[in-house]
Amino acid sequence: MEHLAETFEHGKRPVIAVDLDEVLGYFVDALCEFHNDKYGTTYKASDFHSYTFQDVWGGTKEESSKKVHDFLESKHFKNGLRLVPGAQEALAKLAEKYDLVIVTSRQHIIAPETHEWVETHFPNTFKSILFGNHWGLHGEKKSKPEMCTAIGAAVLIDDALHYARECAGHLQKVLLFGEYSWNAADDTALPEGVVRVRDWDAVLSTLDTLELK
């Protein structure tokens, strides 16, 4: 299987940057299933008020990193990520009009699994996948604003409030995706240029109102 490139050259069409976890597939749901199976807990995604996982299940940063590493080696990660409803249909429509690029904070070490999952569920949809490697022990790290700037993105679709805040002002619009415990905020307090979209239908209707460059 030929993998998507990890570089991208801007063409004539507007570029939309799309996050992966919690926007395309439910990472935290699968993580909860792993943790509950291994440690006898009863976590669900709504318990995760923070995406810094030790804030939820306790322990040290190192212990938390070991748990996540074990999860990434598990069947729960490799076979258990459920699709976010409406993502496939919405992105198929958007790919007719825009160049779509995944920008994820995921580590380089899970690039093969990431490529396989994307190519299985979103064939011929994305032009490229860029990895921020934010929790990687080795290799270069790139911020979301850096990745979005590198591909000339007009819009970012992301579930993380802190990434939305970082990218506000760098793009025409940031769409803060979903109503998750970790991105709860008064929508009137969101930075200028950031708008919440509760699902993929809302993504489509919001993009219909924008003239992207």
Short mmCIF file of C-alpha atoms in Angstrom, two decimals:
data_model
loop_
_atom_site.label_atom_id
_atom_site.label_comp_id
_atom_site.label_asym_id
_atom_site.label_seq_id
_atom_site.Cartn_x
_atom_site.Cartn_y
_atom_site.Cartn_z
CA MET A 1 0.00 0.00 0.00
CA GLU A 2 1.40 3.37 -1.00
CA HIS A 3 1.30 5.79 1.91
CA LEU A 4 0.23 9.41 1.74
CA ALA A 5 3.08 11.87 1.57
CA GLU A 6 4.21 13.71 4.70
CA THR A 7 4.86 16.84 2.66
CA PHE A 8 2.46 18.97 0.68
CA GLU A 9 2.69 21.57 -2.08
CA HIS A 10 -0.05 24.16 -2.22
CA GLY A 11 -2.02 24.05 -5.45
CA LYS A 12 -4.78 26.29 -6.73
CA ARG A 13 -7.52 25.13 -4.40
CA PRO A 14 -7.99 26.32 -0.79
CA VAL A 15 -6.43 24.03 1.80
CA ILE A 16 -8.27 22.73 4.85
CA ALA A 17 -6.22 21.20 7.67
CA VAL A 18 -7.99 18.42 9.55
CA ASP A 19 -7.05 16.96 12.91
CA LEU A 20 -7.38 13.18 13.30
CA ASP A 21 -8.13 12.07 16.85
CA GLU A 22 -11.66 12.95 18.00
CA VAL A 23 -12.35 14.59 14.62
CA LEU A 24 -12.04 11.55 12.35
CA GLY A 25 -11.86 8.74 14.91
CA TYR A 26 -12.51 8.35 18.64
CA PHE A 27 -9.07 7.97 20.26
CA VAL A 28 -10.19 8.56 23.86
CA ASP A 29 -13.03 6.02 23.64
CA ALA A 30 -10.53 3.35 22.58
CA LEU A 31 -8.09 4.48 25.28
CA CYS A 32 -10.82 4.11 27.91
CA GLU A 33 -11.62 0.58 26.74
CA PHE A 34 -7.93 -0.32 26.96
CA HIS A 35 -7.50 1.20 30.43
CA ASN A 36 -10.69 -0.37 31.76
CA ASP A 37 -9.72 -3.80 30.46
CA LYS A 38 -6.18 -3.64 31.83
CA TYR A 39 -6.70 -1.82 35.13
CA GLY A 40 -10.31 -2.63 36.03
CA THR A 41 -11.43 1.00 35.83
CA THR A 42 -14.71 2.34 34.47
CA TYR A 43 -13.56 5.42 32.56
CA LYS A 44 -15.58 6.90 29.74
CA ALA A 45 -14.65 9.74 27.40
CA SER A 46 -16.74 12.28 29.30
CA ASP A 47 -14.46 11.76 32.34
CA PHE A 48 -11.57 13.30 30.42
CA HIS A 49 -11.77 16.98 31.32
CA SER A 50 -8.18 17.28 30.11
CA TYR A 51 -6.23 15.77 27.22
CA THR A 52 -3.26 15.55 29.59
CA PHE A 53 -4.22 12.08 30.68
CA GLN A 54 -2.46 11.98 34.05
CA ASP A 55 -4.80 14.82 35.07
CA VAL A 56 -7.58 12.24 34.82
CA TRP A 57 -6.15 8.91 35.96
CA GLY A 58 -3.36 10.25 38.19
CA GLY A 59 0.23 9.14 38.51
CA THR A 60 3.36 10.72 37.09
CA LYS A 61 3.95 11.94 33.56
CA GLU A 62 6.28 8.99 33.01
CA GLU A 63 3.68 6.48 34.22
CA SER A 64 1.07 8.07 32.00
CA SER A 65 3.39 7.95 28.99
CA LYS A 66 3.96 4.23 29.64
CA LYS A 67 0.20 3.62 29.71
CA VAL A 68 -0.29 5.44 26.41
CA HIS A 69 2.63 3.56 24.85
CA ASP A 70 1.06 0.26 25.94
CA PHE A 71 -2.25 1.41 24.49
CA LEU A 72 -0.61 2.20 21.14
CA GLU A 73 0.66 -1.40 21.05
CA SER A 74 -2.75 -2.83 21.86
CA LYS A 75 -5.63 -4.18 19.81
CA HIS A 76 -7.75 -1.35 21.21
CA PHE A 77 -5.69 1.19 19.28
CA LYS A 78 -4.87 -0.86 16.22
CA ASN A 79 -8.41 -2.16 15.67
CA GLY A 80 -10.64 -0.17 17.99
CA LEU A 81 -10.85 3.41 16.74
CA ARG A 82 -14.45 4.06 15.77
CA LEU A 83 -15.26 6.64 13.13
CA VAL A 84 -16.75 9.96 14.12
CA PRO A 85 -20.27 9.97 12.61
CA GLY A 86 -20.59 11.91 9.37
CA ALA A 87 -16.85 12.32 8.81
CA GLN A 88 -16.59 10.11 5.74
CA GLU A 89 -19.56 11.63 3.97
CA ALA A 90 -18.64 15.23 4.79
CA LEU A 91 -15.00 14.86 3.78
CA ALA A 92 -15.94 13.17 0.51
CA LYS A 93 -17.92 16.32 -0.31
CA LEU A 94 -15.17 18.67 0.83
CA ALA A 95 -12.53 16.83 -1.19
CA GLU A 96 -14.38 17.82 -4.35
CA LYS A 97 -13.74 21.50 -3.62
CA TYR A 98 -10.72 21.73 -1.32
CA ASP A 99 -7.32 20.15 -0.78
CA LEU A 100 -7.53 18.29 2.53
CA VAL A 101 -4.46 17.63 4.67
CA ILE A 102 -4.33 15.87 8.03
CA VAL A 103 -2.33 17.72 10.68
CA THR A 104 -2.00 15.58 13.78
CA SER A 105 0.01 15.84 16.97
CA ARG A 106 0.60 12.08 16.80
CA GLN A 107 4.08 10.66 17.18
CA HIS A 108 6.17 9.52 14.23
CA ILE A 109 6.39 6.01 15.69
CA ILE A 110 2.72 5.34 14.92
CA ALA A 111 2.87 6.76 11.39
CA PRO A 112 2.39 3.33 9.74
CA GLU A 113 -0.74 2.55 11.77
CA THR A 114 -2.04 6.05 11.15
CA HIS A 115 -1.54 5.79 7.39
CA GLU A 116 -3.24 2.40 7.29
CA TRP A 117 -6.26 3.61 9.27
CA VAL A 118 -6.68 6.75 7.14
CA GLU A 119 -6.25 4.91 3.86
CA THR A 120 -8.76 2.25 4.97
CA HIS A 121 -11.48 4.65 6.08
CA PHE A 122 -10.77 7.73 3.93
CA PRO A 123 -9.36 6.48 0.62
CA ASN A 124 -8.50 9.16 -1.95
CA THR A 125 -9.58 11.90 0.46
CA PHE A 126 -6.43 13.51 1.86
CA LYS A 127 -3.43 14.89 -0.01
CA SER A 128 -1.00 14.39 2.85
CA ILE A 129 -0.55 13.62 6.55
CA LEU A 130 1.68 15.82 8.72
CA PHE A 131 2.80 14.60 12.16
CA GLY A 132 3.56 17.05 14.96
CA ASN A 133 5.28 14.34 17.03
CA HIS A 134 4.26 16.27 20.15
CA TRP A 135 4.76 13.38 22.58
CA GLY A 136 7.53 11.65 20.67
CA LEU A 137 10.71 10.81 22.56
CA HIS A 138 12.79 11.31 19.42
CA GLY A 139 12.58 13.37 16.27
CA GLU A 140 11.55 16.90 15.38
CA LYS A 141 8.38 18.36 16.84
CA LYS A 142 6.15 20.77 14.92
CA SER A 143 3.35 22.89 16.33
CA LYS A 144 -0.11 23.07 14.79
CA PRO A 145 0.48 26.67 13.63
CA GLU A 146 3.77 25.59 12.00
CA MET A 147 2.10 22.72 10.17
CA CYS A 148 -0.87 24.82 9.06
CA THR A 149 1.42 27.59 7.83
CA ALA A 150 3.63 25.12 5.96
CA ILE A 151 0.68 23.88 3.88
CA GLY A 152 -0.95 27.29 3.47
CA ALA A 153 -4.13 26.19 5.23
CA ALA A 154 -7.09 28.54 5.22
CA VAL A 155 -9.00 26.57 7.87
CA LEU A 156 -8.17 24.14 10.67
CA ILE A 157 -10.73 21.67 12.04
CA ASP A 158 -9.58 20.55 15.51
CA ASP A 159 -11.10 19.42 18.80
CA ALA A 160 -8.37 20.85 21.05
CA LEU A 161 -9.14 24.24 22.56
CA HIS A 162 -5.46 25.08 23.10
CA TYR A 163 -4.64 24.33 19.46
CA ALA A 164 -7.58 26.47 18.36
CA ARG A 165 -6.22 29.32 20.45
CA GLU A 166 -2.69 28.81 19.12
CA CYS A 167 -3.89 28.87 15.51
CA ALA A 168 -6.34 31.76 15.80
CA GLY A 169 -4.93 34.64 13.79
CA HIS A 170 -2.81 32.34 11.61
CA LEU A 171 -5.73 31.13 9.46
CA GLN A 172 -8.94 32.53 8.05
CA LYS A 173 -10.97 30.39 10.44
CA VAL A 174 -10.51 27.68 13.06
CA LEU A 175 -13.41 25.28 13.57
CA LEU A 176 -13.39 23.92 17.14
CA PHE A 177 -14.89 20.48 16.66
CA GLY A 178 -17.27 18.67 18.98
CA GLU A 179 -18.64 19.11 22.46
CA TYR A 180 -16.09 17.23 24.52
CA SER A 181 -15.25 17.59 28.20
CA TRP A 182 -11.70 18.70 27.33
CA ASN A 183 -12.82 21.50 25.00
CA ALA A 184 -15.65 22.86 27.12
CA ALA A 185 -15.67 26.65 27.06
CA ASP A 186 -18.09 29.53 26.86
CA ASP A 187 -18.39 29.99 23.12
CA THR A 188 -18.64 33.75 23.57
CA ALA A 189 -15.12 33.64 25.06
CA LEU A 190 -13.51 31.90 22.10
CA PRO A 191 -10.81 33.90 20.30
CA GLU A 192 -11.71 35.89 17.22
CA GLY A 193 -11.69 33.64 14.20
CA VAL A 194 -12.61 30.50 16.17
CA VAL A 195 -16.09 29.04 15.90
CA ARG A 196 -17.42 25.85 17.48
CA VAL A 197 -18.89 23.20 15.19
CA ARG A 198 -20.71 20.46 17.04
CA ASP A 199 -20.60 17.83 14.31
CA TRP A 200 -19.75 17.28 10.66
CA ASP A 201 -23.06 18.71 9.45
CA ALA A 202 -22.10 21.93 11.23
CA VAL A 203 -18.68 21.84 9.56
CA LEU A 204 -20.31 21.73 6.13
CA SER A 205 -22.81 24.49 6.86
CA THR A 206 -20.11 26.74 8.36
CA LEU A 207 -17.73 26.26 5.43
CA ASP A 208 -20.58 27.10 3.05
CA THR A 209 -20.63 30.60 4.55
CA LEU A 210 -16.90 31.23 4.02
CA GLU A 211 -15.00 32.44 0.99
CA LEU A 212 -11.70 30.65 1.39
CA LYS A 213 -8.48 31.70 -0.29
#
